[in-house]
Amino acid sequence: EHSTTVLITGESGTGKELIAKAIHAGGNRAQGPLVSINCGGIPETLLESEFFGYKKGAFTDAVRDKQGRFEEADNGTLFLDEIGELPLSLQVKLLRVLQNQEVTPLGGMGSRKIDVRIIAATSKNLKQEVEAGRFREDLFYRIHVMAIHLPSLRDRRSDIPLLAKHFIDRFNKKLGKNIEAVSSEALPHLVGYAWPGNIRELENVVERAMLLARDKWITPDELPPAIMLDQGLGLTSKPEDTLSIKKAGRRLEKELIEKALKLTEGNRSQAAKILEVSRPMLLAKIKAYHLDKK
């Protein structure tokens, strides 16, 4: 049902807002507004007026009426980012609005009916927050109707080549560049990195690398030192094994190919897709690393 409340969970930078936009665009409210509010990015004293609006004279600086985010999102979707940051005092009022589908502006006498779909997101474990008394249990179950969990980037490393290519295509248009891809020397470093900032960090790294790139490929030279040094999560090669970037890169590349072949049970066409290289290039590397004899 296209008005179902959705809760998106995942670490910071996993793309929760992108998913919220996609859900809104794919629903029957796509022609209505999508209004976002970061519950952790607004001072507690201002949150209530941001949510529900206010009437002229409600407080000292209220020189005119102001709509709240709920009214702005009427007949559309309200995206509550980092809902786990909401203070308990406001959680009660939010729950009341969700139950009654009506809002009362600060300083207002009457309430107004609204029709708003809620998509909430959090990087916190809300069940633990409920147990700790920091998040209301009734509100948790009110928003936990349909749950979507976004895994961290380090838990889906096979997506990294595809995501990197997606960002390259996007930034080629934005920056007026003509970068073809991440080089085979640089790719193992991207795949081996821990990505604490997830997709957002990958996006920033790709944009930075493209600004620095002198050729049509992103090479290890354009990657930040943190990525060149922090390798080996999920891979066995460690940077301290060798001080040669080329040797370390080749070792990581070999491991990635081995992992892709194992994942696809030896299907080289599928492995090439996962690694985002052409099949002939993969076959050449399999031969170069003597993996065809395994």
PDB file of C-alpha atoms in Angstrom:
ATOM      1  CA  GLU A   1       0.000   0.000   0.000  1.00  0.00           C
ATOM      2  CA  HIS A   2       1.477   3.284  -1.099  1.00  0.00           C
ATOM      3  CA  SER A   3       0.790   5.118   2.177  1.00  0.00           C
ATOM      4  CA  THR A   4       2.494   2.585   4.435  1.00  0.00           C
ATOM      5  CA  THR A   5       4.922   4.047   6.955  1.00  0.00           C
ATOM      6  CA  VAL A   6       8.495   2.991   6.180  1.00  0.00           C
ATOM      7  CA  LEU A   7      11.500   2.817   8.516  1.00  0.00           C
ATOM      8  CA  ILE A   8      14.906   2.775   6.804  1.00  0.00           C
ATOM      9  CA  THR A   9      17.870   1.730   8.940  1.00  0.00           C
ATOM     10  CA  GLY A  10      21.574   1.729   8.193  1.00  0.00           C
ATOM     11  CA  GLU A  11      24.856   3.407   9.005  1.00  0.00           C
ATOM     12  CA  SER A  12      25.478   7.024   8.077  1.00  0.00           C
ATOM     13  CA  GLY A  13      26.168   7.380   4.365  1.00  0.00           C
ATOM     14  CA  THR A  14      24.448   4.166   3.233  1.00  0.00           C
ATOM     15  CA  GLY A  15      21.972   6.063   1.051  1.00  0.00           C
ATOM     16  CA  LYS A  16      18.862   6.208   3.237  1.00  0.00           C
ATOM     17  CA  GLU A  17      17.689   9.517   1.743  1.00  0.00           C
ATOM     18  CA  LEU A  18      18.112   8.167  -1.800  1.00  0.00           C
ATOM     19  CA  ILE A  19      15.906   5.199  -0.893  1.00  0.00           C
ATOM     20  CA  ALA A  20      13.320   7.543   0.624  1.00  0.00           C
ATOM     21  CA  LYS A  21      13.250   9.575  -2.601  1.00  0.00           C
ATOM     22  CA  ALA A  22      12.867   6.402  -4.665  1.00  0.00           C
ATOM     23  CA  ILE A  23       9.985   5.166  -2.489  1.00  0.00           C
ATOM     24  CA  HIS A  24       8.235   8.533  -2.812  1.00  0.00           C
ATOM     25  CA  ALA A  25       8.789   8.680  -6.577  1.00  0.00           C
ATOM     26  CA  GLY A  26       7.455   5.144  -7.031  1.00  0.00           C
ATOM     27  CA  GLY A  27       4.297   5.671  -4.991  1.00  0.00           C
ATOM     28  CA  ASN A  28       0.895   7.192  -5.627  1.00  0.00           C
ATOM     29  CA  ARG A  29       2.065  10.397  -3.897  1.00  0.00           C
ATOM     30  CA  ALA A  30       4.815  11.072  -6.433  1.00  0.00           C
ATOM     31  CA  GLN A  31       3.000  14.196  -7.662  1.00  0.00           C
ATOM     32  CA  GLY A  32       2.809  15.508  -4.102  1.00  0.00           C
ATOM     33  CA  PRO A  33       5.639  17.137  -2.155  1.00  0.00           C
ATOM     34  CA  LEU A  34       8.550  15.273  -0.563  1.00  0.00           C
ATOM     35  CA  VAL A  35       9.580  17.264   2.506  1.00  0.00           C
ATOM     36  CA  SER A  36      12.668  16.349   4.537  1.00  0.00           C
ATOM     37  CA  ILE A  37      13.666  17.238   8.069  1.00  0.00           C
ATOM     38  CA  ASN A  38      16.817  16.131   9.891  1.00  0.00           C
ATOM     39  CA  CYS A  39      15.714  15.474  13.452  1.00  0.00           C
ATOM     40  CA  GLY A  40      19.295  15.619  14.678  1.00  0.00           C
ATOM     41  CA  GLY A  41      20.255  18.754  12.783  1.00  0.00           C
ATOM     42  CA  ILE A  42      17.851  21.248  14.361  1.00  0.00           C
ATOM     43  CA  PRO A  43      18.108  22.547  17.962  1.00  0.00           C
ATOM     44  CA  GLU A  44      15.539  20.969  20.281  1.00  0.00           C
ATOM     45  CA  THR A  45      14.012  24.380  21.033  1.00  0.00           C
ATOM     46  CA  LEU A  46      13.193  24.907  17.339  1.00  0.00           C
ATOM     47  CA  LEU A  47      12.069  21.389  16.422  1.00  0.00           C
ATOM     48  CA  GLU A  48       8.452  21.746  17.494  1.00  0.00           C
ATOM     49  CA  SER A  49       7.887  24.903  15.448  1.00  0.00           C
ATOM     50  CA  GLU A  50       9.657  23.265  12.467  1.00  0.00           C
ATOM     51  CA  PHE A  51       7.363  20.245  12.714  1.00  0.00           C
ATOM     52  CA  PHE A  52       4.054  21.941  13.363  1.00  0.00           C
ATOM     53  CA  GLY A  53       4.528  25.598  12.388  1.00  0.00           C
ATOM     54  CA  TYR A  54       3.331  28.586  14.400  1.00  0.00           C
ATOM     55  CA  LYS A  55       0.875  31.458  14.415  1.00  0.00           C
ATOM     56  CA  LYS A  56       1.864  35.114  14.435  1.00  0.00           C
ATOM     57  CA  GLY A  57       2.572  36.180  18.012  1.00  0.00           C
ATOM     58  CA  ALA A  58       3.118  32.628  19.298  1.00  0.00           C
ATOM     59  CA  PHE A  59       6.501  33.776  20.601  1.00  0.00           C
ATOM     60  CA  THR A  60       8.708  36.878  20.403  1.00  0.00           C
ATOM     61  CA  ASP A  61      10.104  36.321  16.902  1.00  0.00           C
ATOM     62  CA  ALA A  62       6.849  35.019  15.397  1.00  0.00           C
ATOM     63  CA  VAL A  63       6.061  38.100  13.297  1.00  0.00           C
ATOM     64  CA  ARG A  64       3.986  36.110  10.779  1.00  0.00           C
ATOM     65  CA  ASP A  65       2.289  32.725  10.419  1.00  0.00           C
ATOM     66  CA  LYS A  66       4.575  29.894   9.348  1.00  0.00           C
ATOM     67  CA  GLN A  67       3.648  26.468   8.025  1.00  0.00           C
ATOM     68  CA  GLY A  68       5.317  23.473   9.626  1.00  0.00           C
ATOM     69  CA  ARG A  69       6.857  20.568   7.726  1.00  0.00           C
ATOM     70  CA  PHE A  70       3.775  18.403   8.233  1.00  0.00           C
ATOM     71  CA  GLU A  71       1.547  20.943   6.493  1.00  0.00           C
ATOM     72  CA  GLU A  72       4.144  21.439   3.742  1.00  0.00           C
ATOM     73  CA  ALA A  73       4.056  17.681   3.130  1.00  0.00           C
ATOM     74  CA  ASP A  74       0.241  17.477   2.961  1.00  0.00           C
ATOM     75  CA  ASN A  75      -0.825  14.984   0.257  1.00  0.00           C
ATOM     76  CA  GLY A  76       2.802  13.947  -0.053  1.00  0.00           C
ATOM     77  CA  THR A  77       5.600  12.404   1.985  1.00  0.00           C
ATOM     78  CA  LEU A  78       7.490  13.608   5.050  1.00  0.00           C
ATOM     79  CA  PHE A  79      10.994  12.160   5.407  1.00  0.00           C
ATOM     80  CA  LEU A  80      12.100  12.163   9.047  1.00  0.00           C
ATOM     81  CA  ASP A  81      15.850  11.644   8.882  1.00  0.00           C
ATOM     82  CA  GLU A  82      17.637  10.470  12.056  1.00  0.00           C
ATOM     83  CA  ILE A  83      14.364  10.015  13.931  1.00  0.00           C
ATOM     84  CA  GLY A  84      16.336   8.364  16.737  1.00  0.00           C
ATOM     85  CA  GLU A  85      17.641  11.817  17.691  1.00  0.00           C
ATOM     86  CA  LEU A  86      14.168  13.160  18.564  1.00  0.00           C
ATOM     87  CA  PRO A  87      13.807  14.195  22.228  1.00  0.00           C
ATOM     88  CA  LEU A  88      11.200  12.225  24.200  1.00  0.00           C
ATOM     89  CA  SER A  89       9.042  15.337  24.653  1.00  0.00           C
ATOM     90  CA  LEU A  90       8.609  15.659  20.903  1.00  0.00           C
ATOM     91  CA  GLN A  91       8.192  11.914  20.360  1.00  0.00           C
ATOM     92  CA  VAL A  92       4.876  12.124  22.262  1.00  0.00           C
ATOM     93  CA  LYS A  93       3.617  14.943  20.041  1.00  0.00           C
ATOM     94  CA  LEU A  94       4.801  13.194  16.875  1.00  0.00           C
ATOM     95  CA  LEU A  95       2.957  10.024  17.887  1.00  0.00           C
ATOM     96  CA  ARG A  96      -0.236  12.023  18.458  1.00  0.00           C
ATOM     97  CA  VAL A  97       0.011  13.575  14.984  1.00  0.00           C
ATOM     98  CA  LEU A  98       0.606  10.181  13.368  1.00  0.00           C
ATOM     99  CA  GLN A  99      -2.393   8.693  15.165  1.00  0.00           C
ATOM    100  CA  ASN A 100      -4.812  11.575  14.586  1.00  0.00           C
ATOM    101  CA  GLN A 101      -3.464  12.841  11.236  1.00  0.00           C
ATOM    102  CA  GLU A 102      -3.893  16.433  12.363  1.00  0.00           C
ATOM    103  CA  VAL A 103      -1.575  19.223  13.503  1.00  0.00           C
ATOM    104  CA  THR A 104      -1.959  22.289  15.678  1.00  0.00           C
ATOM    105  CA  PRO A 105       0.524  25.141  15.063  1.00  0.00           C
ATOM    106  CA  LEU A 106       2.181  26.752  18.088  1.00  0.00           C
ATOM    107  CA  GLY A 107      -0.105  29.521  19.298  1.00  0.00           C
ATOM    108  CA  GLY A 108      -2.993  28.139  17.250  1.00  0.00           C
ATOM    109  CA  MET A 109      -6.456  27.424  18.616  1.00  0.00           C
ATOM    110  CA  GLY A 110      -7.637  24.713  16.239  1.00  0.00           C
ATOM    111  CA  SER A 111      -6.117  21.693  14.557  1.00  0.00           C
ATOM    112  CA  ARG A 112      -5.878  21.008  10.822  1.00  0.00           C
ATOM    113  CA  LYS A 113      -6.349  17.631   9.152  1.00  0.00           C
ATOM    114  CA  ILE A 114      -3.393  16.441   7.087  1.00  0.00           C
ATOM    115  CA  ASP A 115      -2.729  13.491   4.794  1.00  0.00           C
ATOM    116  CA  VAL A 116       0.969  12.670   5.008  1.00  0.00           C
ATOM    117  CA  ARG A 117       2.963   9.513   4.428  1.00  0.00           C
ATOM    118  CA  ILE A 118       5.884   9.062   6.819  1.00  0.00           C
ATOM    119  CA  ILE A 119       9.253   7.652   5.812  1.00  0.00           C
ATOM    120  CA  ALA A 120      11.656   7.623   8.762  1.00  0.00           C
ATOM    121  CA  ALA A 121      15.363   6.820   8.824  1.00  0.00           C
ATOM    122  CA  THR A 122      17.903   6.183  11.545  1.00  0.00           C
ATOM    123  CA  SER A 123      21.499   5.093  11.978  1.00  0.00           C
ATOM    124  CA  LYS A 124      20.701   3.992  15.539  1.00  0.00           C
ATOM    125  CA  ASN A 125      19.387   0.644  16.767  1.00  0.00           C
ATOM    126  CA  LEU A 126      15.920   1.798  17.812  1.00  0.00           C
ATOM    127  CA  LYS A 127      15.149  -1.421  19.711  1.00  0.00           C
ATOM    128  CA  GLN A 128      18.159  -0.729  21.921  1.00  0.00           C
ATOM    129  CA  GLU A 129      17.053   2.900  22.249  1.00  0.00           C
ATOM    130  CA  VAL A 130      13.608   1.681  23.395  1.00  0.00           C
ATOM    131  CA  GLU A 131      15.197  -0.659  25.962  1.00  0.00           C
ATOM    132  CA  ALA A 132      17.377   2.198  27.215  1.00  0.00           C
ATOM    133  CA  GLY A 133      14.318   4.435  27.622  1.00  0.00           C
ATOM    134  CA  ARG A 134      15.454   6.949  25.002  1.00  0.00           C
ATOM    135  CA  PHE A 135      12.807   6.109  22.398  1.00  0.00           C
ATOM    136  CA  ARG A 136       9.116   5.467  22.974  1.00  0.00           C
ATOM    137  CA  GLU A 137       8.031   1.896  22.334  1.00  0.00           C
ATOM    138  CA  ASP A 138       4.612   2.948  21.013  1.00  0.00           C
ATOM    139  CA  LEU A 139       6.224   5.327  18.505  1.00  0.00           C
ATOM    140  CA  PHE A 140       8.690   2.618  17.457  1.00  0.00           C
ATOM    141  CA  TYR A 141       5.872   0.226  16.556  1.00  0.00           C
ATOM    142  CA  ARG A 142       3.943   3.057  14.887  1.00  0.00           C
ATOM    143  CA  ILE A 143       6.798   3.724  12.424  1.00  0.00           C
ATOM    144  CA  HIS A 144       8.085   0.126  12.198  1.00  0.00           C
ATOM    145  CA  VAL A 145       5.402  -0.994   9.722  1.00  0.00           C
ATOM    146  CA  MET A 146       7.659  -1.699   6.756  1.00  0.00           C
ATOM    147  CA  ALA A 147      11.372  -1.912   7.558  1.00  0.00           C
ATOM    148  CA  ILE A 148      14.256  -1.614   5.098  1.00  0.00           C
ATOM    149  CA  HIS A 149      17.827  -2.202   6.268  1.00  0.00           C
ATOM    150  CA  LEU A 150      20.687  -0.876   4.151  1.00  0.00           C
ATOM    151  CA  PRO A 151      23.919  -2.818   4.695  1.00  0.00           C
ATOM    152  CA  SER A 152      27.198  -0.973   5.038  1.00  0.00           C
ATOM    153  CA  LEU A 153      29.404  -0.699   1.963  1.00  0.00           C
ATOM    154  CA  ARG A 154      32.016  -3.013   3.512  1.00  0.00           C
ATOM    155  CA  ASP A 155      29.310  -5.708   3.675  1.00  0.00           C
ATOM    156  CA  ARG A 156      28.625  -5.472  -0.060  1.00  0.00           C
ATOM    157  CA  ARG A 157      32.045  -4.985  -1.574  1.00  0.00           C
ATOM    158  CA  SER A 158      30.994  -6.508  -4.889  1.00  0.00           C
ATOM    159  CA  ASP A 159      28.837  -3.379  -5.435  1.00  0.00           C
ATOM    160  CA  ILE A 160      31.831  -1.030  -5.196  1.00  0.00           C
ATOM    161  CA  PRO A 161      32.959  -1.259  -8.866  1.00  0.00           C
ATOM    162  CA  LEU A 162      29.395  -0.638 -10.066  1.00  0.00           C
ATOM    163  CA  LEU A 163      28.875   2.279  -7.679  1.00  0.00           C
ATOM    164  CA  ALA A 164      32.234   3.797  -8.622  1.00  0.00           C
ATOM    165  CA  LYS A 165      31.266   3.613 -12.312  1.00  0.00           C
ATOM    166  CA  HIS A 166      27.903   5.214 -11.529  1.00  0.00           C
ATOM    167  CA  PHE A 167      29.642   8.145  -9.800  1.00  0.00           C
ATOM    168  CA  ILE A 168      32.183   8.446 -12.634  1.00  0.00           C
ATOM    169  CA  ASP A 169      29.352   8.750 -15.168  1.00  0.00           C
ATOM    170  CA  ARG A 170      27.595  11.352 -13.031  1.00  0.00           C
ATOM    171  CA  PHE A 171      30.698  13.463 -12.373  1.00  0.00           C
ATOM    172  CA  ASN A 172      31.794  13.275 -16.018  1.00  0.00           C
ATOM    173  CA  LYS A 173      28.670  15.311 -16.798  1.00  0.00           C
ATOM    174  CA  LYS A 174      29.038  17.615 -13.803  1.00  0.00           C
ATOM    175  CA  LEU A 175      32.765  18.280 -14.202  1.00  0.00           C
ATOM    176  CA  GLY A 176      32.989  18.089 -17.989  1.00  0.00           C
ATOM    177  CA  LYS A 177      35.482  15.239 -17.739  1.00  0.00           C
ATOM    178  CA  ASN A 178      35.896  12.058 -19.771  1.00  0.00           C
ATOM    179  CA  ILE A 179      37.093   9.489 -17.234  1.00  0.00           C
ATOM    180  CA  GLU A 180      36.477   5.927 -18.401  1.00  0.00           C
ATOM    181  CA  ALA A 181      36.860   3.894 -15.208  1.00  0.00           C
ATOM    182  CA  VAL A 182      38.916   3.039 -12.144  1.00  0.00           C
ATOM    183  CA  SER A 183      42.175   1.396 -13.214  1.00  0.00           C
ATOM    184  CA  SER A 184      42.856  -2.244 -12.388  1.00  0.00           C
ATOM    185  CA  GLU A 185      45.652  -1.037 -10.083  1.00  0.00           C
ATOM    186  CA  ALA A 186      43.354   1.305  -8.121  1.00  0.00           C
ATOM    187  CA  LEU A 187      40.242  -0.879  -7.921  1.00  0.00           C
ATOM    188  CA  PRO A 188      41.611  -3.365  -5.343  1.00  0.00           C
ATOM    189  CA  HIS A 189      42.316  -0.448  -3.010  1.00  0.00           C
ATOM    190  CA  LEU A 190      38.716   0.760  -3.287  1.00  0.00           C
ATOM    191  CA  VAL A 191      37.351  -2.728  -2.674  1.00  0.00           C
ATOM    192  CA  GLY A 192      39.715  -3.417   0.221  1.00  0.00           C
ATOM    193  CA  TYR A 193      38.986  -0.186   2.113  1.00  0.00           C
ATOM    194  CA  ALA A 194      36.663  -0.241   5.162  1.00  0.00           C
ATOM    195  CA  TRP A 195      34.472   2.729   4.021  1.00  0.00           C
ATOM    196  CA  PRO A 196      33.369   4.066   7.429  1.00  0.00           C
ATOM    197  CA  GLY A 197      31.476   6.810   5.565  1.00  0.00           C
ATOM    198  CA  ASN A 198      29.854   4.277   3.213  1.00  0.00           C
ATOM    199  CA  ILE A 199      28.426   5.350  -0.177  1.00  0.00           C
ATOM    200  CA  ARG A 200      28.726   9.059   0.618  1.00  0.00           C
ATOM    201  CA  GLU A 201      32.452   8.630   1.265  1.00  0.00           C
ATOM    202  CA  LEU A 202      32.894   6.640  -1.959  1.00  0.00           C
ATOM    203  CA  GLU A 203      31.103   9.396  -3.875  1.00  0.00           C
ATOM    204  CA  ASN A 204      33.434  12.033  -2.410  1.00  0.00           C
ATOM    205  CA  VAL A 205      36.541   9.928  -3.116  1.00  0.00           C
ATOM    206  CA  VAL A 206      35.521   9.401  -6.758  1.00  0.00           C
ATOM    207  CA  GLU A 207      34.820  13.113  -7.277  1.00  0.00           C
ATOM    208  CA  ARG A 208      38.171  14.073  -5.734  1.00  0.00           C
ATOM    209  CA  ALA A 209      40.023  11.483  -7.810  1.00  0.00           C
ATOM    210  CA  MET A 210      38.390  12.723 -11.005  1.00  0.00           C
ATOM    211  CA  LEU A 211      39.437  16.287 -10.259  1.00  0.00           C
ATOM    212  CA  LEU A 212      43.021  15.100  -9.826  1.00  0.00           C
ATOM    213  CA  ALA A 213      43.101  12.600 -12.706  1.00  0.00           C
ATOM    214  CA  ARG A 214      45.397  13.530 -15.591  1.00  0.00           C
ATOM    215  CA  ASP A 215      44.341  10.668 -17.841  1.00  0.00           C
ATOM    216  CA  LYS A 216      41.162   8.742 -18.634  1.00  0.00           C
ATOM    217  CA  TRP A 217      41.636   6.410 -15.683  1.00  0.00           C
ATOM    218  CA  ILE A 218      41.559   6.831 -11.917  1.00  0.00           C
ATOM    219  CA  THR A 219      44.888   5.470 -10.687  1.00  0.00           C
ATOM    220  CA  PRO A 220      46.264   4.855  -7.159  1.00  0.00           C
ATOM    221  CA  ASP A 221      47.945   8.274  -7.402  1.00  0.00           C
ATOM    222  CA  GLU A 222      44.548   9.977  -7.149  1.00  0.00           C
ATOM    223  CA  LEU A 223      43.344   8.018  -4.101  1.00  0.00           C
ATOM    224  CA  PRO A 224      43.566   9.484  -0.567  1.00  0.00           C
ATOM    225  CA  PRO A 225      46.320   8.129   1.714  1.00  0.00           C
ATOM    226  CA  ALA A 226      43.713   6.632   4.073  1.00  0.00           C
ATOM    227  CA  ILE A 227      42.532   4.290   1.329  1.00  0.00           C
ATOM    228  CA  MET A 228      46.052   3.302   0.338  1.00  0.00           C
ATOM    229  CA  LEU A 229      46.927   2.463   3.956  1.00  0.00           C
ATOM    230  CA  ASP A 230      43.682   0.895   5.234  1.00  0.00           C
ATOM    231  CA  GLN A 231      43.429  -2.336   3.290  1.00  0.00           C
ATOM    232  CA  GLY A 232      42.678  -5.947   3.957  1.00  0.00           C
ATOM    233  CA  LEU A 233      39.210  -5.951   5.562  1.00  0.00           C
ATOM    234  CA  GLY A 234      37.828  -9.188   4.224  1.00  0.00           C
ATOM    235  CA  LEU A 235      41.031  -9.688   2.268  1.00  0.00           C
ATOM    236  CA  THR A 236      44.187 -11.359   3.559  1.00  0.00           C
ATOM    237  CA  SER A 237      46.807  -9.028   2.067  1.00  0.00           C
ATOM    238  CA  LYS A 238      48.112  -6.417   4.447  1.00  0.00           C
ATOM    239  CA  PRO A 239      49.880  -3.197   3.407  1.00  0.00           C
ATOM    240  CA  GLU A 240      52.777  -3.885   5.761  1.00  0.00           C
ATOM    241  CA  ASP A 241      53.640  -7.017   3.750  1.00  0.00           C
ATOM    242  CA  THR A 242      55.207  -4.780   1.120  1.00  0.00           C
ATOM    243  CA  LEU A 243      55.999  -1.118   0.697  1.00  0.00           C
ATOM    244  CA  SER A 244      55.414  -1.385  -3.047  1.00  0.00           C
ATOM    245  CA  ILE A 245      51.983  -0.065  -4.007  1.00  0.00           C
ATOM    246  CA  LYS A 246      52.182  -1.958  -7.290  1.00  0.00           C
ATOM    247  CA  LYS A 247      52.934  -5.267  -5.576  1.00  0.00           C
ATOM    248  CA  ALA A 248      50.249  -4.745  -2.929  1.00  0.00           C
ATOM    249  CA  GLY A 249      47.769  -3.751  -5.633  1.00  0.00           C
ATOM    250  CA  ARG A 250      48.514  -6.875  -7.675  1.00  0.00           C
ATOM    251  CA  ARG A 251      48.120  -9.084  -4.628  1.00  0.00           C
ATOM    252  CA  LEU A 252      44.764  -7.535  -3.766  1.00  0.00           C
ATOM    253  CA  GLU A 253      43.662  -7.777  -7.385  1.00  0.00           C
ATOM    254  CA  LYS A 254      44.515 -11.478  -7.440  1.00  0.00           C
ATOM    255  CA  GLU A 255      42.519 -12.058  -4.263  1.00  0.00           C
ATOM    256  CA  LEU A 256      39.517 -10.186  -5.651  1.00  0.00           C
ATOM    257  CA  ILE A 257      39.573 -12.324  -8.789  1.00  0.00           C
ATOM    258  CA  GLU A 258      39.808 -15.479  -6.673  1.00  0.00           C
ATOM    259  CA  LYS A 259      36.874 -14.320  -4.533  1.00  0.00           C
ATOM    260  CA  ALA A 260      34.774 -13.479  -7.606  1.00  0.00           C
ATOM    261  CA  LEU A 261      35.496 -16.888  -9.168  1.00  0.00           C
ATOM    262  CA  LYS A 262      34.602 -18.623  -5.918  1.00  0.00           C
ATOM    263  CA  LEU A 263      31.411 -16.587  -5.591  1.00  0.00           C
ATOM    264  CA  THR A 264      30.327 -17.482  -9.135  1.00  0.00           C
ATOM    265  CA  GLU A 265      31.530 -21.103  -8.861  1.00  0.00           C
ATOM    266  CA  GLY A 266      34.037 -20.515 -11.635  1.00  0.00           C
ATOM    267  CA  ASN A 267      31.674 -18.751 -14.049  1.00  0.00           C
ATOM    268  CA  ARG A 268      34.077 -16.314 -15.668  1.00  0.00           C
ATOM    269  CA  SER A 269      31.421 -14.215 -17.417  1.00  0.00           C
ATOM    270  CA  GLN A 270      29.624 -13.585 -14.107  1.00  0.00           C
ATOM    271  CA  ALA A 271      32.933 -12.984 -12.331  1.00  0.00           C
ATOM    272  CA  ALA A 272      33.843 -10.375 -14.959  1.00  0.00           C
ATOM    273  CA  LYS A 273      30.514  -8.604 -14.314  1.00  0.00           C
ATOM    274  CA  ILE A 274      31.125  -8.564 -10.549  1.00  0.00           C
ATOM    275  CA  LEU A 275      34.639  -7.199 -11.053  1.00  0.00           C
ATOM    276  CA  GLU A 276      33.353  -4.860 -13.792  1.00  0.00           C
ATOM    277  CA  VAL A 277      36.010  -5.795 -16.306  1.00  0.00           C
ATOM    278  CA  SER A 278      35.614  -7.294 -19.750  1.00  0.00           C
ATOM    279  CA  ARG A 279      35.706 -11.084 -20.025  1.00  0.00           C
ATOM    280  CA  PRO A 280      38.875 -11.027 -22.190  1.00  0.00           C
ATOM    281  CA  MET A 281      40.610  -8.816 -19.604  1.00  0.00           C
ATOM    282  CA  LEU A 282      39.586 -11.197 -16.812  1.00  0.00           C
ATOM    283  CA  LEU A 283      40.824 -14.219 -18.791  1.00  0.00           C
ATOM    284  CA  ALA A 284      44.153 -12.474 -19.336  1.00  0.00           C
ATOM    285  CA  LYS A 285      44.496 -11.725 -15.626  1.00  0.00           C
ATOM    286  CA  ILE A 286      43.512 -15.289 -14.684  1.00  0.00           C
ATOM    287  CA  LYS A 287      46.317 -16.502 -16.935  1.00  0.00           C
ATOM    288  CA  ALA A 288      48.789 -13.905 -15.614  1.00  0.00           C
ATOM    289  CA  TYR A 289      48.113 -14.901 -12.008  1.00  0.00           C
ATOM    290  CA  HIS A 290      48.160 -18.629 -12.923  1.00  0.00           C
ATOM    291  CA  LEU A 291      44.634 -19.035 -11.574  1.00  0.00           C
ATOM    292  CA  ASP A 292      43.665 -21.204 -14.556  1.00  0.00           C
ATOM    293  CA  LYS A 293      45.752 -24.012 -13.099  1.00  0.00           C
ATOM    294  CA  LYS A 294      43.798 -24.081  -9.824  1.00  0.00           C
TER     295      LYS A 294
END
